[in-house]
Coordinates of C-alpha atoms in Angstrom, one line a residue:
Chain A
X1 CA -1.7 -20.9 9.7
X2 CA -2.6 -22.6 12.9
X3 CA -5.6 -22.2 15.2
X4 CA -4.0 -22.2 18.7
X5 CA -7.3 -22.3 20.6
X6 CA -11.0 -21.9 20.1
X7 CA -13.5 -20.6 22.6
X8 CA -17.3 -20.8 22.0
X9 CA -20.0 -19.3 24.1
X10 CA -23.7 -20.1 23.3
X11 CA -22.7 -21.1 19.8
X12 CA -25.2 -23.8 18.6
X13 CA -24.8 -26.9 20.9
X14 CA -21.9 -25.4 22.8
X15 CA -22.8 -23.4 26.0
X16 CA -19.1 -22.9 26.8
X17 CA -16.2 -24.6 25.0
X18 CA -12.6 -24.0 25.5
X19 CA -10.5 -26.1 23.2
X20 CA -6.8 -26.3 22.2
X21 CA -6.6 -28.3 19.0
X22 CA -3.5 -30.1 17.9
X23 CA -1.4 -28.2 15.4
X24 CA -1.6 -31.2 13.0
X25 CA -4.7 -33.3 12.2
X26 CA -7.7 -33.3 14.5
X27 CA -10.3 -36.0 14.2
X28 CA -13.6 -35.2 15.9
X29 CA -15.5 -38.3 16.6
X30 CA -19.1 -38.5 17.8
X31 CA -22.5 -39.8 17.1
X32 CA -24.9 -37.9 14.7
X33 CA -26.0 -34.6 16.3
X34 CA -23.1 -34.6 18.8
X35 CA -21.9 -31.2 17.5
X36 CA -18.9 -32.2 15.3
X37 CA -19.9 -30.1 12.4
X38 CA -20.7 -27.2 14.6
X39 CA -17.0 -26.9 15.6
X40 CA -15.9 -27.0 11.9
X41 CA -18.7 -24.4 11.2
X42 CA -17.4 -22.2 14.0
X43 CA -13.8 -22.3 12.7
X44 CA -15.1 -21.5 9.2
X45 CA -17.2 -18.6 10.6
X46 CA -14.1 -17.1 12.3
X47 CA -12.5 -17.1 8.9
X48 CA -15.3 -16.0 6.6
X49 CA -18.0 -14.5 8.8
X50 CA -20.5 -16.8 7.4
X51 CA -21.7 -20.4 7.9
X52 CA -20.5 -22.9 5.3
X53 CA -23.9 -24.6 5.8
X54 CA -25.5 -21.3 4.6
X55 CA -27.2 -21.0 7.9
X56 CA -28.6 -17.6 8.8
X57 CA -26.7 -16.0 11.6
X58 CA -29.4 -16.0 14.3
X59 CA -29.6 -19.8 14.0
X60 CA -26.0 -20.1 15.2
X61 CA -27.0 -18.7 18.6
X62 CA -27.9 -21.3 21.3
X63 CA -31.7 -21.5 22.0
X64 CA -31.6 -20.0 25.4
X65 CA -29.1 -17.2 24.7
X66 CA -29.2 -13.7 23.2
X67 CA -25.7 -13.6 21.8
X68 CA -23.1 -16.1 20.7
X69 CA -19.4 -15.4 21.0
X70 CA -16.6 -17.1 19.0
X71 CA -13.0 -16.5 19.7
X72 CA -9.8 -18.0 18.3
X73 CA -6.2 -17.3 18.0
X74 CA -4.1 -17.8 14.9
X75 CA -0.7 -18.7 16.2
X76 CA 1.7 -17.7 13.3
X77 CA 0.6 -14.1 13.3
X78 CA -0.7 -14.2 16.9
X79 CA -3.9 -12.8 15.7
X80 CA -6.8 -13.0 18.1
X81 CA -10.1 -13.0 16.2
X82 CA -13.4 -12.4 18.0
X83 CA -16.9 -12.4 16.7
X84 CA -20.1 -11.7 18.6
X85 CA -23.4 -12.5 16.9
X86 CA -26.7 -11.1 18.3
X87 CA -30.3 -12.0 17.6
X88 CA -31.1 -8.5 16.4
X89 CA -28.6 -9.1 13.5
X90 CA -25.8 -6.9 14.9
X91 CA -22.4 -8.5 14.6
X92 CA -19.2 -7.3 16.2
X93 CA -15.9 -8.5 14.8
X94 CA -12.4 -7.7 16.2
X95 CA -8.9 -8.7 15.4
X96 CA -6.8 -8.1 18.5
X97 CA -8.0 -4.8 19.9
X98 CA -9.1 -3.4 16.5
X99 CA -12.7 -3.7 15.6
X100 CA -13.3 -4.3 11.9
X101 CA -16.3 -3.6 9.7
X102 CA -15.5 -5.5 6.6
X103 CA -15.2 -9.2 6.0
X104 CA -12.2 -8.6 3.7
X105 CA -10.1 -7.4 6.6
X106 CA -10.7 -10.6 8.4
X107 CA -9.7 -13.0 5.6
X108 CA -6.1 -12.4 5.9
X109 CA -6.1 -13.4 9.7
X110 CA -7.6 -16.9 9.1
X111 CA -8.4 -18.8 6.0
X112 CA -10.2 -22.1 5.6
X113 CA -11.0 -24.5 2.8
X114 CA -13.9 -26.8 3.6
X115 CA -14.7 -30.2 2.1
X116 CA -18.5 -30.6 2.6
X117 CA -20.9 -33.6 2.1
X118 CA -22.7 -31.8 -0.7
X119 CA -19.6 -31.0 -2.7
X120 CA -20.8 -33.2 -5.6
X121 CA -23.2 -30.3 -6.3
X122 CA -20.2 -28.2 -7.3
X123 CA -19.9 -30.5 -10.4
X124 CA -23.4 -31.8 -10.9
X125 CA -25.4 -28.8 -9.7
X126 CA -26.4 -25.5 -11.1
X127 CA -23.8 -22.8 -12.0
X128 CA -24.6 -20.9 -8.8
X129 CA -22.4 -23.3 -6.8
X130 CA -19.4 -22.9 -9.2
X131 CA -19.8 -19.1 -9.2
X132 CA -19.8 -19.2 -5.4
X133 CA -16.6 -21.3 -5.5
X134 CA -14.8 -18.8 -7.7
X135 CA -16.0 -15.9 -5.6
X136 CA -14.7 -17.7 -2.5
X137 CA -11.3 -18.4 -4.1
X138 CA -11.2 -14.7 -5.2
X139 CA -11.9 -13.4 -1.7
X140 CA -9.3 -15.7 -0.1
X141 CA -6.7 -14.4 -2.5
X142 CA -7.5 -10.8 -3.1
X143 CA -8.7 -8.7 -0.1
X144 CA -10.7 -6.3 -2.4
X145 CA -12.8 -9.1 -4.0
X146 CA -15.5 -9.2 -1.2
X147 CA -16.1 -5.5 -1.6
X148 CA -16.4 -5.8 -5.4
X149 CA -19.0 -8.6 -5.0
X150 CA -21.0 -6.6 -2.5
X151 CA -20.9 -3.6 -4.8
X152 CA -22.1 -5.7 -7.7
X153 CA -24.9 -7.3 -5.6
X154 CA -26.1 -3.9 -4.5
X155 CA -26.1 -2.4 -8.0
X156 CA -27.9 -5.4 -9.4
X157 CA -30.6 -5.1 -6.7
X158 CA -31.0 -1.4 -7.5
X159 CA -31.3 -2.0 -11.2
X160 CA -33.9 -4.8 -10.6
X161 CA -35.8 -2.5 -8.3
X162 CA -35.8 0.1 -11.0
X163 CA -37.1 -2.4 -13.6
X164 CA -39.9 -3.4 -11.1
X165 CA -41.0 0.2 -10.7
X166 CA -42.2 0.1 -14.3
X167 CA -40.7 3.6 -14.9
X168 CA -39.1 3.3 -18.4
X169 CA -37.0 6.4 -18.2
X170 CA -34.1 5.5 -20.5
X171 CA -31.6 8.0 -19.0
X172 CA -31.9 6.5 -15.6
X173 CA -31.6 2.9 -16.9
X174 CA -28.5 4.0 -18.9
X175 CA -26.6 5.1 -15.8
X176 CA -27.6 1.9 -13.9
X177 CA -26.4 -0.1 -16.9
X178 CA -23.1 1.7 -16.9
X179 CA -22.6 1.4 -13.2
X180 CA -23.7 -2.3 -13.2
X181 CA -21.2 -3.0 -16.0
X182 CA -18.4 -1.4 -14.1
X183 CA -19.1 -3.4 -11.0
X184 CA -19.7 -6.6 -13.0
X185 CA -16.4 -6.2 -14.9
X186 CA -14.5 -6.3 -11.6
X187 CA -16.3 -9.4 -10.4
X188 CA -15.9 -11.1 -13.8
X189 CA -12.2 -10.3 -13.9
X190 CA -11.6 -11.7 -10.5
X191 CA -13.6 -14.8 -11.3
X192 CA -11.8 -15.4 -14.5
X193 CA -8.4 -15.0 -12.7
X194 CA -9.6 -17.3 -9.9
X195 CA -10.7 -19.9 -12.5
X196 CA -7.2 -19.6 -14.2
X197 CA -5.5 -20.1 -10.8
X198 CA -7.7 -23.1 -10.0
X199 CA -7.2 -24.6 -13.5
X200 CA -3.4 -24.5 -12.9
X201 CA -3.7 -26.6 -9.7
X202 CA -6.7 -28.7 -10.7
X203 CA -4.8 -30.9 -13.2
X204 CA -2.5 -32.1 -10.5
X205 CA -5.1 -32.4 -7.8
X206 CA -7.4 -34.4 -10.2
X207 CA -4.5 -36.6 -11.2
X208 CA -3.6 -37.4 -7.6
X209 CA -7.2 -38.6 -6.7
X210 CA -7.9 -40.3 -10.1
X211 CA -4.5 -41.9 -10.3
X212 CA -4.1 -40.9 -13.9
X213 CA -3.4 -37.8 -16.0
X214 CA -6.4 -36.2 -17.5
X215 CA -6.8 -32.8 -19.0
X216 CA -9.0 -30.5 -16.8
X217 CA -10.1 -27.1 -18.0
X218 CA -11.9 -24.5 -15.9
X219 CA -13.4 -21.8 -18.1
X220 CA -15.3 -18.8 -17.0
X221 CA -18.2 -18.4 -19.5
X222 CA -21.1 -16.1 -19.9
X223 CA -24.0 -16.6 -22.4
X224 CA -23.5 -13.1 -23.8
X225 CA -19.7 -12.9 -24.0
X226 CA -18.6 -16.5 -24.5
X227 CA -15.5 -17.7 -22.6
X228 CA -13.8 -14.9 -20.8
X229 CA -10.1 -14.5 -21.1
X230 CA -8.5 -13.5 -17.7
X231 CA -6.1 -11.2 -19.5
X232 CA -8.9 -9.0 -21.0
X233 CA -8.9 -5.6 -19.3
X234 CA -12.0 -4.8 -17.2
X235 CA -12.9 -1.9 -19.4
X236 CA -13.4 -4.3 -22.3
X237 CA -15.8 -6.4 -20.3
X238 CA -17.7 -3.4 -19.1
X239 CA -18.1 -2.3 -22.6
X240 CA -19.4 -5.7 -23.9
X241 CA -21.7 -6.1 -21.0
X242 CA -23.1 -2.6 -21.5
X243 CA -23.8 -3.7 -25.1
X244 CA -25.5 -7.0 -23.9
X245 CA -27.6 -5.0 -21.4
X246 CA -28.7 -2.6 -24.1
X247 CA -29.7 -5.5 -26.4
X248 CA -31.8 -7.1 -23.8
X249 CA -33.4 -3.9 -22.6
X250 CA -36.8 -4.6 -23.8
X251 CA -36.8 -8.1 -22.4
X252 CA -35.5 -6.9 -19.1
X253 CA -38.3 -4.3 -18.8
X254 CA -40.8 -7.0 -19.6
X255 CA -39.5 -9.6 -17.2
X256 CA -38.6 -6.8 -14.7
X257 CA -35.2 -8.4 -13.9
X258 CA -31.7 -8.2 -15.2
X259 CA -31.1 -11.1 -17.7
X260 CA -27.4 -10.9 -18.3
X261 CA -24.4 -10.3 -16.1
X262 CA -22.1 -12.3 -13.8
X263 CA -25.1 -13.4 -11.7
X264 CA -26.1 -15.6 -14.7
X265 CA -22.7 -16.7 -15.9
X266 CA -21.8 -20.4 -16.1
X267 CA -18.2 -21.4 -15.1
X268 CA -17.7 -24.7 -16.8
X269 CA -15.3 -27.5 -16.0
X270 CA -14.3 -30.0 -18.6
X271 CA -12.6 -33.4 -18.2
X272 CA -10.6 -34.7 -21.2
X273 CA -12.4 -32.3 -23.4
X274 CA -15.9 -33.2 -22.3
X275 CA -18.3 -31.2 -20.0
X276 CA -18.2 -32.5 -16.5
X277 CA -21.7 -31.6 -15.5
X278 CA -23.6 -33.9 -17.9
X279 CA -21.0 -36.0 -19.6
X280 CA -18.7 -37.3 -16.8
X281 CA -19.4 -40.5 -15.0
X282 CA -20.5 -40.4 -11.3
X283 CA -17.1 -41.6 -10.3
X284 CA -15.3 -38.9 -12.3
X285 CA -17.7 -36.3 -10.8
X286 CA -16.9 -37.4 -7.3
X287 CA -13.2 -37.3 -8.0
X288 CA -13.5 -33.8 -9.5
X289 CA -15.4 -32.5 -6.5
X290 CA -12.6 -33.6 -4.2
X291 CA -10.0 -32.2 -6.6
X292 CA -11.7 -28.8 -6.7
X293 CA -11.3 -28.4 -2.9
X294 CA -7.7 -29.6 -3.0
X295 CA -7.0 -27.3 -5.9
X296 CA -8.6 -24.4 -4.0
X297 CA -6.3 -25.1 -1.1
X298 CA -3.2 -25.3 -3.3
X299 CA -4.1 -22.2 -5.3
X300 CA -4.7 -20.1 -2.2
X301 CA -1.5 -21.3 -0.6
X302 CA 0.5 -20.5 -3.7
X303 CA -1.0 -17.0 -4.1
X304 CA -0.9 -16.0 -0.4
X305 CA 2.1 -18.0 0.8
X306 CA 0.1 -19.2 3.8
X307 CA -1.5 -22.6 4.3
X308 CA -5.3 -22.3 5.0
X309 CA -6.9 -24.6 7.6
X310 CA -8.6 -27.7 6.1
X311 CA -12.1 -28.6 7.2
X312 CA -13.3 -32.0 6.2
X313 CA -16.9 -32.5 7.2
X314 CA -18.0 -36.1 7.2
X315 CA -16.3 -36.6 3.8
X316 CA -14.8 -40.1 4.2
X317 CA -18.2 -41.9 4.8
X318 CA -19.1 -41.2 1.1
X319 CA -15.8 -42.4 -0.4
X320 CA -14.7 -45.8 -1.6
X321 CA -11.5 -47.1 -0.2
X322 CA -9.4 -46.1 -3.3
X323 CA -10.5 -42.5 -3.3
X324 CA -10.3 -42.4 0.5
X325 CA -6.7 -43.4 0.4
X326 CA -5.9 -41.1 -2.6
X327 CA -7.4 -38.1 -0.8
X328 CA -5.5 -38.9 2.3
X329 CA -2.2 -39.1 0.4
X330 CA -3.0 -35.8 -1.4
X331 CA -3.9 -33.8 1.7
X332 CA -1.4 -30.9 2.3
X333 CA 0.5 -30.3 5.5
X334 CA -2.0 -27.9 6.9
X335 CA -3.7 -27.9 10.2
X336 CA -6.7 -30.2 9.6
X337 CA -10.1 -30.7 11.2
X338 CA -12.0 -33.9 10.3
X339 CA -15.5 -34.8 11.5
X340 CA -16.7 -38.4 11.5
X341 CA -19.0 -40.8 13.3
X342 CA -16.6 -43.7 13.1
X343 CA -12.9 -43.3 13.7
X344 CA -12.0 -46.4 11.7
X345 CA -13.4 -44.7 8.6
X346 CA -10.7 -42.0 8.6
X347 CA -7.4 -43.2 7.2
X348 CA -5.5 -40.0 8.2
X349 CA -3.3 -40.3 11.2
X350 CA -4.1 -37.6 13.7
X351 CA -5.3 -36.8 17.2
X352 CA -8.7 -38.2 17.9
X353 CA -11.2 -36.2 20.0
X354 CA -14.5 -37.4 21.5
X355 CA -17.3 -34.9 20.9
X356 CA -20.4 -35.1 23.2
X357 CA -22.7 -32.9 25.3
X358 CA -21.1 -29.6 24.3
X359 CA -17.6 -30.7 25.0
X360 CA -14.5 -32.0 23.2
X361 CA -12.2 -34.3 25.0
Chain B
X1 CA -42.3 0.7 31.8
X2 CA -41.9 4.1 33.5
X3 CA -44.5 6.8 34.6
X4 CA -46.2 8.5 31.7
X5 CA -44.1 11.6 31.0
X6 CA -40.8 9.9 31.6
X7 CA -41.7 7.1 29.2
X8 CA -42.9 9.6 26.6
X9 CA -39.5 11.3 26.7
X10 CA -37.6 8.0 26.4
X11 CA -39.8 7.0 23.4
X12 CA -39.1 10.4 21.8
X13 CA -35.4 10.2 22.4
X14 CA -35.1 6.7 21.1
X15 CA -36.5 7.8 17.8
X16 CA -33.4 9.9 17.2
X17 CA -30.8 8.4 14.9
X18 CA -28.0 6.5 16.7
X19 CA -29.9 6.5 20.0
X20 CA -30.9 3.1 21.3
X21 CA -33.3 2.3 24.2
X22 CA -30.5 2.3 26.8
X23 CA -29.0 5.6 25.8
X24 CA -32.5 7.2 25.6
X25 CA -33.1 6.0 29.2
X26 CA -29.8 7.4 30.4
X27 CA -30.5 10.8 28.7
X28 CA -34.0 10.9 30.2
X29 CA -32.8 10.2 33.7
X30 CA -30.1 12.8 33.3
X31 CA -32.7 15.4 32.2
X32 CA -34.9 14.4 35.1
X33 CA -32.1 15.7 37.4
X34 CA -31.3 19.1 35.7
X35 CA -32.7 22.5 36.6
X36 CA -35.9 23.6 35.0
X37 CA -34.1 26.4 33.2
X38 CA -31.7 24.0 31.6
X39 CA -34.6 21.8 30.5
X40 CA -36.3 24.8 29.0
X41 CA -33.2 25.9 27.2
X42 CA -33.0 22.5 25.5
X43 CA -36.6 22.4 24.6
X44 CA -36.7 25.9 23.2
X45 CA -33.5 25.2 21.2
X46 CA -35.3 22.4 19.5
X47 CA -38.5 24.5 18.9
X48 CA -36.5 27.6 17.7
X49 CA -34.5 25.6 15.3
X50 CA -37.7 24.1 13.9
X51 CA -39.5 27.5 13.7
X52 CA -36.6 29.7 12.5
X53 CA -34.6 27.6 10.1
X54 CA -35.6 27.0 6.5
X55 CA -34.1 25.9 3.3
X56 CA -31.9 28.2 1.3
X57 CA -33.9 29.2 -1.8
X58 CA -30.8 29.0 -4.0
X59 CA -28.7 26.0 -2.8
X60 CA -31.1 24.2 -0.4
X61 CA -28.7 24.5 2.5
X62 CA -30.2 25.1 5.9
X63 CA -30.4 28.8 6.7
X64 CA -32.1 31.3 9.0
X65 CA -32.9 33.8 6.1
X66 CA -34.0 33.6 2.5
X67 CA -30.5 32.6 1.3
X68 CA -27.8 30.9 3.3
X69 CA -24.6 32.7 4.4
X70 CA -22.6 30.9 1.7
X71 CA -24.8 32.0 -1.1
X72 CA -24.9 35.6 0.2
X73 CA -21.1 35.8 0.4
X74 CA -20.1 37.8 -2.6
X75 CA -16.4 36.9 -2.2
X76 CA -17.2 33.3 -3.1
X77 CA -16.7 32.0 -6.6
X78 CA -20.1 31.9 -8.3
X79 CA -18.9 29.9 -11.3
X80 CA -18.1 26.7 -9.3
X81 CA -20.8 24.7 -7.6
X82 CA -20.1 21.6 -5.4
X83 CA -23.0 19.2 -5.5
X84 CA -23.7 17.2 -2.3
X85 CA -26.3 14.7 -1.2
X86 CA -27.2 16.4 2.2
X87 CA -26.8 19.7 3.9
X88 CA -24.6 18.3 6.5
X89 CA -22.0 17.4 3.8
X90 CA -21.5 21.1 3.3
X91 CA -19.9 21.5 6.8
X92 CA -17.5 18.7 6.0
X93 CA -16.2 20.4 2.9
X94 CA -16.2 23.8 4.4
X95 CA -13.9 22.6 7.2
X96 CA -11.2 21.9 4.6
X97 CA -11.1 25.7 3.8
X98 CA -10.1 24.7 0.3
X99 CA -13.4 25.3 -1.5
X100 CA -14.4 28.8 -2.3
X101 CA -17.4 28.2 -4.6
X102 CA -21.0 27.6 -3.7
X103 CA -23.1 24.4 -3.1
X104 CA -26.1 22.6 -4.3
X105 CA -27.9 20.1 -2.0
X106 CA -29.6 17.3 -3.9
X107 CA -31.6 16.0 -0.9
X108 CA -30.4 12.4 -1.3
X109 CA -29.2 10.0 -4.0
X110 CA -30.9 7.9 -6.7
X111 CA -32.1 4.7 -5.1
X112 CA -34.8 2.6 -6.7
X113 CA -34.9 0.4 -3.6
X114 CA -35.7 3.4 -1.5
X115 CA -38.1 4.7 -4.2
X116 CA -36.0 7.7 -5.0
X117 CA -35.6 8.6 -8.7
X118 CA -34.0 11.7 -10.3
X119 CA -37.3 13.6 -10.1
X120 CA -37.3 13.3 -6.3
X121 CA -33.9 15.0 -6.1
X122 CA -33.2 18.7 -6.9
X123 CA -31.6 17.9 -10.2
X124 CA -34.0 20.0 -12.4
X125 CA -33.3 22.9 -9.9
X126 CA -29.6 22.4 -10.6
X127 CA -30.1 22.6 -14.3
X128 CA -32.0 25.9 -13.8
X129 CA -29.1 27.3 -11.7
X130 CA -26.7 26.5 -14.5
X131 CA -28.7 28.5 -16.9
X132 CA -29.4 31.4 -14.5
X133 CA -26.1 31.8 -12.7
X134 CA -23.4 31.3 -15.3
X135 CA -22.0 28.2 -13.6
X136 CA -18.9 26.8 -15.3
X137 CA -18.0 23.8 -13.2
X138 CA -19.8 21.3 -11.1
X139 CA -17.9 19.3 -8.6
X140 CA -19.9 16.2 -7.8
X141 CA -19.3 15.3 -4.1
X142 CA -22.0 12.6 -3.7
X143 CA -21.0 9.7 -1.5
X144 CA -18.6 7.0 -2.8
X145 CA -21.5 4.4 -2.8
X146 CA -23.2 2.7 -5.6
X147 CA -26.1 5.2 -5.2
X148 CA -23.8 8.2 -5.0
X149 CA -21.9 7.1 -8.1
X150 CA -25.1 6.6 -10.1
X151 CA -26.4 10.0 -9.1
X152 CA -23.1 11.6 -10.1
X153 CA -23.2 9.8 -13.5
X154 CA -26.8 10.9 -14.1
X155 CA -26.1 14.5 -13.3
X156 CA -23.0 14.4 -15.5
X157 CA -25.1 13.0 -18.4
X158 CA -27.7 15.7 -17.9
X159 CA -25.5 18.7 -17.3
X160 CA -22.5 18.2 -19.6
X161 CA -24.5 19.0 -22.8
X162 CA -25.2 22.4 -21.2
X163 CA -21.5 23.2 -21.6
X164 CA -20.4 23.0 -17.9
X165 CA -17.3 21.1 -16.8
X166 CA -18.3 18.2 -14.6
X167 CA -15.8 16.7 -12.1
X168 CA -16.0 14.1 -9.4
X169 CA -14.1 14.0 -6.1
X170 CA -11.0 11.7 -6.3
X171 CA -10.8 8.6 -4.1
X172 CA -7.6 7.5 -2.6
X173 CA -5.1 7.5 0.2
X174 CA -5.2 9.3 3.5
X175 CA -2.7 12.1 3.6
X176 CA 0.4 12.1 5.8
X177 CA 0.5 8.4 6.5
X178 CA 2.8 5.7 5.2
X179 CA 1.7 3.4 2.5
X180 CA 1.9 0.4 4.8
X181 CA -0.7 1.9 7.1
X182 CA -3.4 2.1 4.3
X183 CA -5.9 -0.7 4.3
X184 CA -5.9 -2.9 1.3
X185 CA -9.2 -1.7 0.0
X186 CA -8.4 1.9 0.0
X187 CA -5.0 1.2 -1.5
X188 CA -6.6 -1.0 -4.2
X189 CA -9.0 1.8 -5.1
X190 CA -6.2 4.3 -5.2
X191 CA -4.3 2.0 -7.6
X192 CA -7.3 1.6 -9.8
X193 CA -7.8 5.4 -9.9
X194 CA -4.2 6.4 -10.3
X195 CA -3.3 9.6 -12.2
X196 CA -0.7 10.6 -14.7
X197 CA 2.2 12.7 -13.6

């Protein structure tokens, strides 16, 4: 996968940008606030239709404009991707001449794996970040995963709305439970398989950054069902979640929210048999965060047979020289975009670009 | 923005589904140019529809008389009823020419977010029809959305104990096309819902 060119109109700090990146490594150099991350964010948006910074869509539009337009061409499949974002919340997405309504149709045209400054949270932070990582891996590998996630979210919101009504009609709750369990089982199944795919590549990725062999396990766990085996059929999970929902029914009515399900699950990573969130050292956690992104890239390339683009947002400034070198050696042969304030901080050979005043030169 | 009556029409048109401000303006300016008779024909069509149409007392379809033409048609199979969310769904199924039973319009789907529970839908009425009309099979043709699914499941739960057969429309591939033209999602769903040969 290669991004042949990128056009931005009224996207954040870019009134009009036309840029042809190098097919190899691109290093975007500029002072803070020059707009380096905005470029990486734009590339990520073309691939995932959302900001990797979690920014709401309307904030991506330049202050003086009503709409932002992002365009890019992936050169292997010669796919032209075009996204238009409007302030009213309408978004138009097209691949070639075909307009598409679903994010999942877009993923196959362009894929990205982003290393972000806050990645340590994947290891140290709450389970939400790890759930999101697994969902992201799942959507990159399986086109149907995004729809499953949307369906689960919608069902969960409906069930919670029902609990908030205070109407305790058991027949209605029963059907919501059944439907929620069906949707949940699909999400859990994909997450468990994504965790298994990641675990396979994680040992090697971790070893390459750490410089030593360590056993790494990525287990998808829930507080009601224990560790979930990826080979368990979805109907089994639906059944056990239905049971868990029934047991908690009284509590759910009281708290007016759904207490068990994939939205509460805790995917856990262990290093050498110990939990990484609380028991690993700061250094191990940092290594693991890098390894998770590398492993994601490897897993997605293995499963899809295409190399996703790499986005490295100001990652090197946080790393000591050893990890910095180890990461550089471990980076795959994909088209890469690195942002930095200081060129000498980046040990990767590549084409350097100056970013300032809404332009890249 | 425009003189009183013109702006009023634009505002009214813009309230219609699928019509934005710009389209409303275009329609209004078009109507400004038509003959008085044409304008009257449009306005009376709207008023007549409003005055003369009502809801079928049996299936809740739209009709000009007490019962709709489908319910009055004695050649149609009275033992099979196709359950839909809205009256406009009937036209879609009728166009297939494949269904010879009658209908039942629920008036929506269960959606706690929208404040719609089973009692806001015509589910009790459906139960009564099963008892009164000797219905043997319900085909649930609610939308393939979370809300449509839950509504179908709820109805199945309520109606099965009354001894009717309850079925749901199958989901799958478009007919007549090659497999490689099907999008991944539809194909994925079709795989999940595959049937025995």
